[in-house]
GROMACS .gro file of N, CA and C in nm:
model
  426
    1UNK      N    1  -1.520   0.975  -2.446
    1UNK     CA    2  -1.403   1.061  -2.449
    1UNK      C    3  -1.278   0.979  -2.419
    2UNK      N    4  -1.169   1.049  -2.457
    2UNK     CA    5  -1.041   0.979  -2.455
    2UNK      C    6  -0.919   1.048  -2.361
    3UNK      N    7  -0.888   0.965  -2.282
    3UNK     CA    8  -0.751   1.010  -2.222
    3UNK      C    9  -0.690   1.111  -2.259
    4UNK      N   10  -0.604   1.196  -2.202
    4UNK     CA   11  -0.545   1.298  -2.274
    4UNK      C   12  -0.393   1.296  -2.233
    5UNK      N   13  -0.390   1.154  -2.196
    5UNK     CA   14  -0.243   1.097  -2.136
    5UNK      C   15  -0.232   1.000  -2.202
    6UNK      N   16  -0.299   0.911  -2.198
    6UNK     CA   17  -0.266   0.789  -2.232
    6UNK      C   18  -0.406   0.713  -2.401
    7UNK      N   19  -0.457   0.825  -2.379
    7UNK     CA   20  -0.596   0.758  -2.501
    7UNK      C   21  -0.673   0.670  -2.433
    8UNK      N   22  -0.723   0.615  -2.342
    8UNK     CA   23  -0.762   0.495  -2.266
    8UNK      C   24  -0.880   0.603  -2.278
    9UNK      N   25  -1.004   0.514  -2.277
    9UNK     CA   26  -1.132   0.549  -2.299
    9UNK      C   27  -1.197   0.556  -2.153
   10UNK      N   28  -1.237   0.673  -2.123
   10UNK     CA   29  -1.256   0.761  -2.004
   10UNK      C   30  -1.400   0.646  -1.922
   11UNK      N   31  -1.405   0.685  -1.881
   11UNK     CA   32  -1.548   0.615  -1.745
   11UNK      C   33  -1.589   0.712  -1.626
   12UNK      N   34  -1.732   0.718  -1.683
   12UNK     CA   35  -1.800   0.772  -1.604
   12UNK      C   36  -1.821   0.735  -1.418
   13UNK      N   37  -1.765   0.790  -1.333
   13UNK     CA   38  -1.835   0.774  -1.220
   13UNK      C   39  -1.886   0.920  -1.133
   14UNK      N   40  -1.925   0.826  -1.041
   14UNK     CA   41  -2.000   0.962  -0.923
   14UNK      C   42  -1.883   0.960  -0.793
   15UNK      N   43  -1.833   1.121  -0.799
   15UNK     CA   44  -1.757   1.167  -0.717
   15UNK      C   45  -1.797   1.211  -0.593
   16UNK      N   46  -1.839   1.181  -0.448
   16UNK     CA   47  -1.868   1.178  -0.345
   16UNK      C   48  -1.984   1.206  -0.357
   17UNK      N   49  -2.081   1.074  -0.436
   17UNK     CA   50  -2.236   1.067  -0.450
   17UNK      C   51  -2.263   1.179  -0.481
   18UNK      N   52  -2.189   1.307  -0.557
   18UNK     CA   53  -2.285   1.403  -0.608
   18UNK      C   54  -2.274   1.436  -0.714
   19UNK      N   55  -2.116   1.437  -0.791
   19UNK     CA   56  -2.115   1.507  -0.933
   19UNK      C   57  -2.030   1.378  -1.038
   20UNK      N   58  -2.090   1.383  -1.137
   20UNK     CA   59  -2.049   1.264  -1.204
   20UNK      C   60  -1.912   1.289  -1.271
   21UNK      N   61  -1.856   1.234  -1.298
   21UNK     CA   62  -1.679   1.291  -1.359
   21UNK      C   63  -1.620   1.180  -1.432
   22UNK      N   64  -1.558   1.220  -1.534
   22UNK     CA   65  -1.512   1.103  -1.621
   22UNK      C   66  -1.352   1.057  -1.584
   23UNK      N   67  -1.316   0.963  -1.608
   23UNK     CA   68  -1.222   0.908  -1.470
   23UNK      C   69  -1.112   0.821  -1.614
   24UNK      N   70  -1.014   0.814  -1.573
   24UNK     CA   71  -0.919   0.686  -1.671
   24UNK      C   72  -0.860   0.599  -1.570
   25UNK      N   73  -0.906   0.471  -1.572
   25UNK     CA   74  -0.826   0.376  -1.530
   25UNK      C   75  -0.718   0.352  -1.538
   26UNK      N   76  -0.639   0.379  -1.633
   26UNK     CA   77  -0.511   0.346  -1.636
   26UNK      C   78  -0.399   0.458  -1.550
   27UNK      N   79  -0.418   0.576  -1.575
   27UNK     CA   80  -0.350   0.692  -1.516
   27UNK      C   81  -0.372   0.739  -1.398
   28UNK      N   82  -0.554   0.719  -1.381
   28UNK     CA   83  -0.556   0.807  -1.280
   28UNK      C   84  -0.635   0.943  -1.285
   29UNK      N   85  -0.609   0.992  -1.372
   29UNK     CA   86  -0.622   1.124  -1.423
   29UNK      C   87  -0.802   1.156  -1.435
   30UNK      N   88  -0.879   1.240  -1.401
   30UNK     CA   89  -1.010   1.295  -1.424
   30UNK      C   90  -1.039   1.406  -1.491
   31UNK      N   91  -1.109   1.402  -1.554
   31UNK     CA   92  -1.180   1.487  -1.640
   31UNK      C   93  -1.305   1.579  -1.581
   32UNK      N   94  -1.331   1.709  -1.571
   32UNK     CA   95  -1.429   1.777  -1.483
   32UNK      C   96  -1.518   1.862  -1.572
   33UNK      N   97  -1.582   1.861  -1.620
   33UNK     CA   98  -1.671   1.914  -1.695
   33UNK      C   99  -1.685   2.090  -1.666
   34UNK      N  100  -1.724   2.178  -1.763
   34UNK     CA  101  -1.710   2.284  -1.662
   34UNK      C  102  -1.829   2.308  -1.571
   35UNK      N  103  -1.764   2.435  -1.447
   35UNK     CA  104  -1.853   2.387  -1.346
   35UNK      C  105  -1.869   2.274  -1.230
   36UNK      N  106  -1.772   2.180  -1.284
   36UNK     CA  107  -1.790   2.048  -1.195
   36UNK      C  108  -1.700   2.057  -1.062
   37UNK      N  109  -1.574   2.137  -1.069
   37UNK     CA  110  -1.472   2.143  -0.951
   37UNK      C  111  -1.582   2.222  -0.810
   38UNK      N  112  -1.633   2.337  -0.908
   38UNK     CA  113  -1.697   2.428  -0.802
   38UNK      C  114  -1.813   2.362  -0.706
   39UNK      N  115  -1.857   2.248  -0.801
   39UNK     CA  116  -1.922   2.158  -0.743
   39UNK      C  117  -1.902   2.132  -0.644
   40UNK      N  118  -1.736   2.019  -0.678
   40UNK     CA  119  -1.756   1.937  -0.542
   40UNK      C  120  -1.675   2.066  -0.456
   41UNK      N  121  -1.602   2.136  -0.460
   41UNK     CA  122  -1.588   2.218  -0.376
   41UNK      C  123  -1.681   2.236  -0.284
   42UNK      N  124  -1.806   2.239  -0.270
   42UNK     CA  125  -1.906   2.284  -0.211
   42UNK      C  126  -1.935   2.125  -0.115
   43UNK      N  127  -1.913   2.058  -0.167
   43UNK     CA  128  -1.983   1.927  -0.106
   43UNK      C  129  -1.792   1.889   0.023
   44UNK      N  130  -1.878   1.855   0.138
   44UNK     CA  131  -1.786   1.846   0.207
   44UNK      C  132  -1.783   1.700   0.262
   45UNK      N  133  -1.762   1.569   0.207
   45UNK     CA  134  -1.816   1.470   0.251
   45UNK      C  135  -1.714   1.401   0.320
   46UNK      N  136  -1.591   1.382   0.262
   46UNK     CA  137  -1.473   1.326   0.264
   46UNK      C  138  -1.388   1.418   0.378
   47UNK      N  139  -1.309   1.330   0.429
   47UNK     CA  140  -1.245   1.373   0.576
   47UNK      C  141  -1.118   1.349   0.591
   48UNK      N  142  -1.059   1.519   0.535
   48UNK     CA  143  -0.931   1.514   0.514
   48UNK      C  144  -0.857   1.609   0.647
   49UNK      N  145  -0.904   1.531   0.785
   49UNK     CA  146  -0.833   1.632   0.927
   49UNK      C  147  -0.679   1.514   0.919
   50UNK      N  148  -0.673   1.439   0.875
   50UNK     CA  149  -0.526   1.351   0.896
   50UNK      C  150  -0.381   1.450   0.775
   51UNK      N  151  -0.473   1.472   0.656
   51UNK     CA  152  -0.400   1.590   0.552
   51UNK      C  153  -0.407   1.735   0.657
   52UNK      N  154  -0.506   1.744   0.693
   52UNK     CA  155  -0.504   1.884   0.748
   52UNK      C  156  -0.374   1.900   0.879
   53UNK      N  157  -0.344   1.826   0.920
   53UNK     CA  158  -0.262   1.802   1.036
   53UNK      C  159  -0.165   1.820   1.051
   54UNK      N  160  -0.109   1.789   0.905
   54UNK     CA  161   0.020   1.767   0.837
   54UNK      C  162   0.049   1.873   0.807
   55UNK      N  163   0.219   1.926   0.823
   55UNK     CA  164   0.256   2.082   0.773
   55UNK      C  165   0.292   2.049   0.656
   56UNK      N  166   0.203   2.118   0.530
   56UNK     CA  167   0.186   2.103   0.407
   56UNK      C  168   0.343   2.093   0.330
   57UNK      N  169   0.406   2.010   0.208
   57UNK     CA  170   0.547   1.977   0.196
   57UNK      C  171   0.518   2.121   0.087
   58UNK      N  172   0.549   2.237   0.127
   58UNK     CA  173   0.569   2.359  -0.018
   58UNK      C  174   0.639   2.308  -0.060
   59UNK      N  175   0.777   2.259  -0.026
   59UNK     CA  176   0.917   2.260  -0.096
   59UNK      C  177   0.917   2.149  -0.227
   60UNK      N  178   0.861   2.036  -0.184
   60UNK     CA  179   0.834   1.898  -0.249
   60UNK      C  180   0.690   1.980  -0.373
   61UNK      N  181   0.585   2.021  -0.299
   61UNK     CA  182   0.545   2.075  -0.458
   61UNK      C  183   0.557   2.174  -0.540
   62UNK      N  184   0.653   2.228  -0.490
   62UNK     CA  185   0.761   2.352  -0.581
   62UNK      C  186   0.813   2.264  -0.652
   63UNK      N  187   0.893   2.185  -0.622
   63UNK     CA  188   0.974   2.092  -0.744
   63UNK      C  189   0.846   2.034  -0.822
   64UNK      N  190   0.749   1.965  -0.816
   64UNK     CA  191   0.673   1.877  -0.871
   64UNK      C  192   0.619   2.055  -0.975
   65UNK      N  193   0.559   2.109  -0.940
   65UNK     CA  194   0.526   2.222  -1.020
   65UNK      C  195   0.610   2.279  -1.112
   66UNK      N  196   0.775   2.283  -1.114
   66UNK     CA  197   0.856   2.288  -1.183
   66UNK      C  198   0.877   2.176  -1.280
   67UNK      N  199   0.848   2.056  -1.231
   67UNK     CA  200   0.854   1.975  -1.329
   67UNK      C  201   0.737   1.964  -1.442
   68UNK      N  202   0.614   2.006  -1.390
   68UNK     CA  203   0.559   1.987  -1.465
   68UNK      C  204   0.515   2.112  -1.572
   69UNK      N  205   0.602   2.181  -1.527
   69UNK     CA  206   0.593   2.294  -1.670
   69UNK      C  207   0.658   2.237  -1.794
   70UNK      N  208   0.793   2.149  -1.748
   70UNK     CA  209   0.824   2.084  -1.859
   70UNK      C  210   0.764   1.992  -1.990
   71UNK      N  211   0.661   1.928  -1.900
   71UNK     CA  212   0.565   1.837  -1.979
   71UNK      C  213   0.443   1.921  -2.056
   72UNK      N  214   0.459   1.831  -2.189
   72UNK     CA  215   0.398   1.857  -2.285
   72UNK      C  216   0.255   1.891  -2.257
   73UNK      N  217   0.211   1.977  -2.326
   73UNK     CA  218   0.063   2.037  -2.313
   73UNK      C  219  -0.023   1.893  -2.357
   74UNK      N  220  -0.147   1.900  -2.292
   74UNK     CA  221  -0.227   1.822  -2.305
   74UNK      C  222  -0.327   1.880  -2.435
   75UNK      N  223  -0.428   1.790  -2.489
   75UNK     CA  224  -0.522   1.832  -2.558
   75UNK      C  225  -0.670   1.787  -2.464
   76UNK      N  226  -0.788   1.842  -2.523
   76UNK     CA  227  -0.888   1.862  -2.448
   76UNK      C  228  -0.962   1.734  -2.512
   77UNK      N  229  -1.025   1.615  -2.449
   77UNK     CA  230  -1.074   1.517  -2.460
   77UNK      C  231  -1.253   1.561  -2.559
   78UNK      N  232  -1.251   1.699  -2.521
   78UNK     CA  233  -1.377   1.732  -2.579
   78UNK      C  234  -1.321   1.757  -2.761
   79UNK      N  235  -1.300   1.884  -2.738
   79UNK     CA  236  -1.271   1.966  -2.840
   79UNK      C  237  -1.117   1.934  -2.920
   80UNK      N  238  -1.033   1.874  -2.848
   80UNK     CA  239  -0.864   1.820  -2.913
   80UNK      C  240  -0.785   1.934  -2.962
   81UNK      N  241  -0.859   2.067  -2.875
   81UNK     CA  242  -0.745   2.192  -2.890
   81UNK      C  243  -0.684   2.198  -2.730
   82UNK      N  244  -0.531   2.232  -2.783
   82UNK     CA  245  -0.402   2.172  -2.674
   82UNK      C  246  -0.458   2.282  -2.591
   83UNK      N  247  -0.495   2.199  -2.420
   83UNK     CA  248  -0.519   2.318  -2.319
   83UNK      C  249  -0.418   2.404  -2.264
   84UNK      N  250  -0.461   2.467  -2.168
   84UNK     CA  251  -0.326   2.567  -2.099
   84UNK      C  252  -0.306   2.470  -1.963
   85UNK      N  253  -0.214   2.511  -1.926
   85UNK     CA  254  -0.173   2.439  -1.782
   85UNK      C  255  -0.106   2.574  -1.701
   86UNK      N  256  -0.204   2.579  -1.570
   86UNK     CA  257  -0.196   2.673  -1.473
   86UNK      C  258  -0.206   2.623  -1.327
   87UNK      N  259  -0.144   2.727  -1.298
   87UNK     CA  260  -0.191   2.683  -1.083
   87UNK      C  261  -0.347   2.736  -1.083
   88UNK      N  262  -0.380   2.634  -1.011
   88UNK     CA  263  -0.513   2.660  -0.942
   88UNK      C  264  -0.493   2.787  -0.856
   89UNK      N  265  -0.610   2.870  -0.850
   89UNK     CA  266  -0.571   2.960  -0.733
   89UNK      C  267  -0.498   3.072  -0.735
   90UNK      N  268  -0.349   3.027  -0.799
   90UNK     CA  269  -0.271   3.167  -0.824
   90UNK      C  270  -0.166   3.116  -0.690
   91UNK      N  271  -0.202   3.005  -0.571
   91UNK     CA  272  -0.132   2.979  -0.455
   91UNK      C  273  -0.170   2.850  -0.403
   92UNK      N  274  -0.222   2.773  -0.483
   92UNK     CA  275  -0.236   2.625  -0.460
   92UNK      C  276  -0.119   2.527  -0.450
   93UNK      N  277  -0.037   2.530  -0.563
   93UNK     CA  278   0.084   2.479  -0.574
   93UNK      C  279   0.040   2.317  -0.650
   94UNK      N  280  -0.077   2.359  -0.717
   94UNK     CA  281  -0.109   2.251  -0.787
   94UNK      C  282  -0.181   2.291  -0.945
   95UNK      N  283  -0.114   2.237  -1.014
   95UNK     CA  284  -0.114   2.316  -1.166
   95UNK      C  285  -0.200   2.212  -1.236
   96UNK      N  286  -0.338   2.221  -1.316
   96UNK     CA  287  -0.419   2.203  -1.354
   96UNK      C  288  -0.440   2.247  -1.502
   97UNK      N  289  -0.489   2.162  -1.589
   97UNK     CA  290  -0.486   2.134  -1.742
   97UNK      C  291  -0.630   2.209  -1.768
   98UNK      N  292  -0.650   2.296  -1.815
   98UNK     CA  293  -0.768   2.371  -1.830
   98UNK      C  294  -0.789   2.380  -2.009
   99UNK      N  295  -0.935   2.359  -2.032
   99UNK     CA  296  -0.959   2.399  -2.179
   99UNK      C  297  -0.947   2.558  -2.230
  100UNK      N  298  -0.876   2.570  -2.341
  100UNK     CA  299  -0.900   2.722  -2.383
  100UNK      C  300  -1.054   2.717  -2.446
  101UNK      N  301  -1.149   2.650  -2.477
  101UNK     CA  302  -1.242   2.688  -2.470
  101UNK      C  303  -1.365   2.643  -2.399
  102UNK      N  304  -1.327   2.644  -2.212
  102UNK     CA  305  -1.408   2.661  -2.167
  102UNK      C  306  -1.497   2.507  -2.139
  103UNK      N  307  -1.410   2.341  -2.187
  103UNK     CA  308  -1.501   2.274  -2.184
  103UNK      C  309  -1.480   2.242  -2.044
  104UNK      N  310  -1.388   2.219  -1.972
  104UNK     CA  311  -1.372   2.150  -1.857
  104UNK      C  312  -1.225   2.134  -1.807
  105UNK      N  313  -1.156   2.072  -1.724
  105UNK     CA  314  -1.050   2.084  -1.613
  105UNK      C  315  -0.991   1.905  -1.654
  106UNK      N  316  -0.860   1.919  -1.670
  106UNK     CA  317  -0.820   1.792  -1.659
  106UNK      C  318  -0.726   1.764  -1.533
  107UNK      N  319  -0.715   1.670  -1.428
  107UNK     CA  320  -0.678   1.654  -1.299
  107UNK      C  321  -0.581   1.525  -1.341
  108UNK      N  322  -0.485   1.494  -1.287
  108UNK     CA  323  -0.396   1.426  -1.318
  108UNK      C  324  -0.458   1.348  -1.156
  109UNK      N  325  -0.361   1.244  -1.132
  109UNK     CA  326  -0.376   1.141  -1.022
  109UNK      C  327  -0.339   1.230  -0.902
  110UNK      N  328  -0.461   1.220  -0.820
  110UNK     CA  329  -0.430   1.223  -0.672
  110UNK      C  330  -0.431   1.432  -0.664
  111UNK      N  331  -0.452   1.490  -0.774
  111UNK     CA  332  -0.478   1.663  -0.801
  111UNK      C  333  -0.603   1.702  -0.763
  112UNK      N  334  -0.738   1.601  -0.755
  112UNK     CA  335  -0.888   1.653  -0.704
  112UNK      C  336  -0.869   1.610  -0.574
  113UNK      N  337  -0.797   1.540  -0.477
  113UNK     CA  338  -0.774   1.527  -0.347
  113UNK      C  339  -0.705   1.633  -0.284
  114UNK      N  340  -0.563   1.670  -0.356
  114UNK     CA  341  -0.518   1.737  -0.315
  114UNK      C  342  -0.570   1.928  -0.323
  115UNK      N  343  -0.633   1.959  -0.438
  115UNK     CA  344  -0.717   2.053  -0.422
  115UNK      C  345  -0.819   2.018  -0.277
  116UNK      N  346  -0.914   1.913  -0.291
  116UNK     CA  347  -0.967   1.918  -0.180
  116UNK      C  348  -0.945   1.987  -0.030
  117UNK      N  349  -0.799   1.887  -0.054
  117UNK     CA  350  -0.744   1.921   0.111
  117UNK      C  351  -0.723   2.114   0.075
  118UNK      N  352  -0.676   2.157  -0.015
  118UNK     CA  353  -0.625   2.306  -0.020
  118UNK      C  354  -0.760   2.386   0.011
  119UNK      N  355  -0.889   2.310  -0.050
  119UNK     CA  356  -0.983   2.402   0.015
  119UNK      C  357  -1.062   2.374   0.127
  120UNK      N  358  -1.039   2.260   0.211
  120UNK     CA  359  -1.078   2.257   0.338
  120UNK      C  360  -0.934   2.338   0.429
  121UNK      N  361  -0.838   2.362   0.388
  121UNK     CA  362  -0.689   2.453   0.475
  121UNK      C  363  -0.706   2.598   0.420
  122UNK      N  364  -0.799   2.621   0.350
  122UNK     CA  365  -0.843   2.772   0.304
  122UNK      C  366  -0.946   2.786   0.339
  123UNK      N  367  -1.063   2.702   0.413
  123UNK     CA  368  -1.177   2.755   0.477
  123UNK      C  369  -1.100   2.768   0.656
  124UNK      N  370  -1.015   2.692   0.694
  124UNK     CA  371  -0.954   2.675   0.798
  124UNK      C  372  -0.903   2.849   0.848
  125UNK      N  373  -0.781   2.849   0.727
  125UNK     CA  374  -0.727   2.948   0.773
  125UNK      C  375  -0.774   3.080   0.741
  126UNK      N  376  -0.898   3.122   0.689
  126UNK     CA  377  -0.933   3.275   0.635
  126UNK      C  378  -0.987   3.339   0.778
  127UNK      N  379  -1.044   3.247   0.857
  127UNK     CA  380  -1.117   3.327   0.995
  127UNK      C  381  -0.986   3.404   1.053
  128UNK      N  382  -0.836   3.328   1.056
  128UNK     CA  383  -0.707   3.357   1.143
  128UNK      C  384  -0.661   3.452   1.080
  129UNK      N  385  -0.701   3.465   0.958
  129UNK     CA  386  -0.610   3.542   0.854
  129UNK      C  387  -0.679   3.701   0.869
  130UNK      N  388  -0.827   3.674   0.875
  130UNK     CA  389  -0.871   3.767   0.880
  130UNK      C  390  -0.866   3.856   0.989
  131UNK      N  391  -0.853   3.767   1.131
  131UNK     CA  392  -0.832   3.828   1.237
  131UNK      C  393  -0.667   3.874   1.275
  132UNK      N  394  -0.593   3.829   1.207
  132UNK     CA  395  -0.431   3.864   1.242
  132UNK      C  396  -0.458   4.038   1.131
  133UNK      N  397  -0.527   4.043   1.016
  133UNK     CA  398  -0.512   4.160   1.003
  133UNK      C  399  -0.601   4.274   1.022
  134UNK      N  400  -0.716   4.263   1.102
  134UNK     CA  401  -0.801   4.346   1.142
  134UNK      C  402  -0.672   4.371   1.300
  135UNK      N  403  -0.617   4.271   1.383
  135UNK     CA  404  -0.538   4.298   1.518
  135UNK      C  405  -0.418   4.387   1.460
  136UNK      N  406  -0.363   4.342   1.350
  136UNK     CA  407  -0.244   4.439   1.282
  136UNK      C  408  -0.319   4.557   1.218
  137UNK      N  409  -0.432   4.616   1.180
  137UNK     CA  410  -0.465   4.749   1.135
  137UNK      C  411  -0.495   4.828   1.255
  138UNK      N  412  -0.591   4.719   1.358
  138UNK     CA  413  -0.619   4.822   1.490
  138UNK      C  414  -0.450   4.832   1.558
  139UNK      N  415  -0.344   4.779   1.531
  139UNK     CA  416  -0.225   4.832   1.602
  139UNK      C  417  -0.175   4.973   1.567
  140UNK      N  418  -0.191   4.946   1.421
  140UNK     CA  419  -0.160   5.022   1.357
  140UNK      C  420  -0.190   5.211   1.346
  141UNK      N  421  -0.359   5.181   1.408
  141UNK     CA  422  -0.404   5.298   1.419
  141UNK      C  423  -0.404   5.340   1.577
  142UNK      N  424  -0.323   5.290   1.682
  142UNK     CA  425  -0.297   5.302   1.831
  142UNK      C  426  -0.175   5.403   1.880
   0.00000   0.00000   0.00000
């Protein structure tokens, strides 16, 4: 398969010894097969408490997310029909190259880390979240 940035002929490796992912040297950028994000989602190997620590920059990837609506649609390294580009999540703040049919996820440089960190700060915060609004409904009914 081929870049969908640059054409540079993709390479296979293994992403935290469990799911294999096709990778471009030159950009950066990964290729996820479908199915493959949910993967490593699940695998917790890598130790992102130094990201977690940090009060996340919204403002800095509001602009970067604005910018990148500007840029040209990608095509799908499988199939070479132009994907969609969306936020992960709906509240990630990280916008992701997806196939319209379903083959797989294209990640630009340093976007499967930073998802990472978003879903180790979303397993973090759902216990707080959940308990600030079970304490705000029991107020509610007092």
């Amino acid at each position: 398969m081929k870049c969908p940035i640059d054409g540079s002929e993709l390479e296979k490796r293994m992403h935290e010894n469990t799911v294999e992912v096709d990778a471009c040297n030159e950009c950066g950028g990964i290729w996820l097969d479908a199915n493959e994000l949910e993967k490593i989602q699940d695998v917790k190997i890598n130790d992102y408490k130094e990201e977690l620590a940090r009060i996340p920059d919204y403002v800095g990837k509001s602009i970067l997310m604005a910018k990148s609506k500007d840029q040209p649609l990608l095509n799908c390294p499988k199939c070479d029909r132009e994907m969609e580009r969306r936020e992960y999540g709906y509240c990630s703040q990280i916008y992701i190259d997806s196939c319209v049919n379903g083959h797989g996820i294209w990640l630009d440089k340093s976007e499967l880390k930073d998802l990472e960190v978003f879903y180790e700060r979303s397993r973090m915060e759902a216990p707080e979240i959940r308990r600030g609004f079970f304490s705000s409904l029991s107020d509610f009914f007092k």
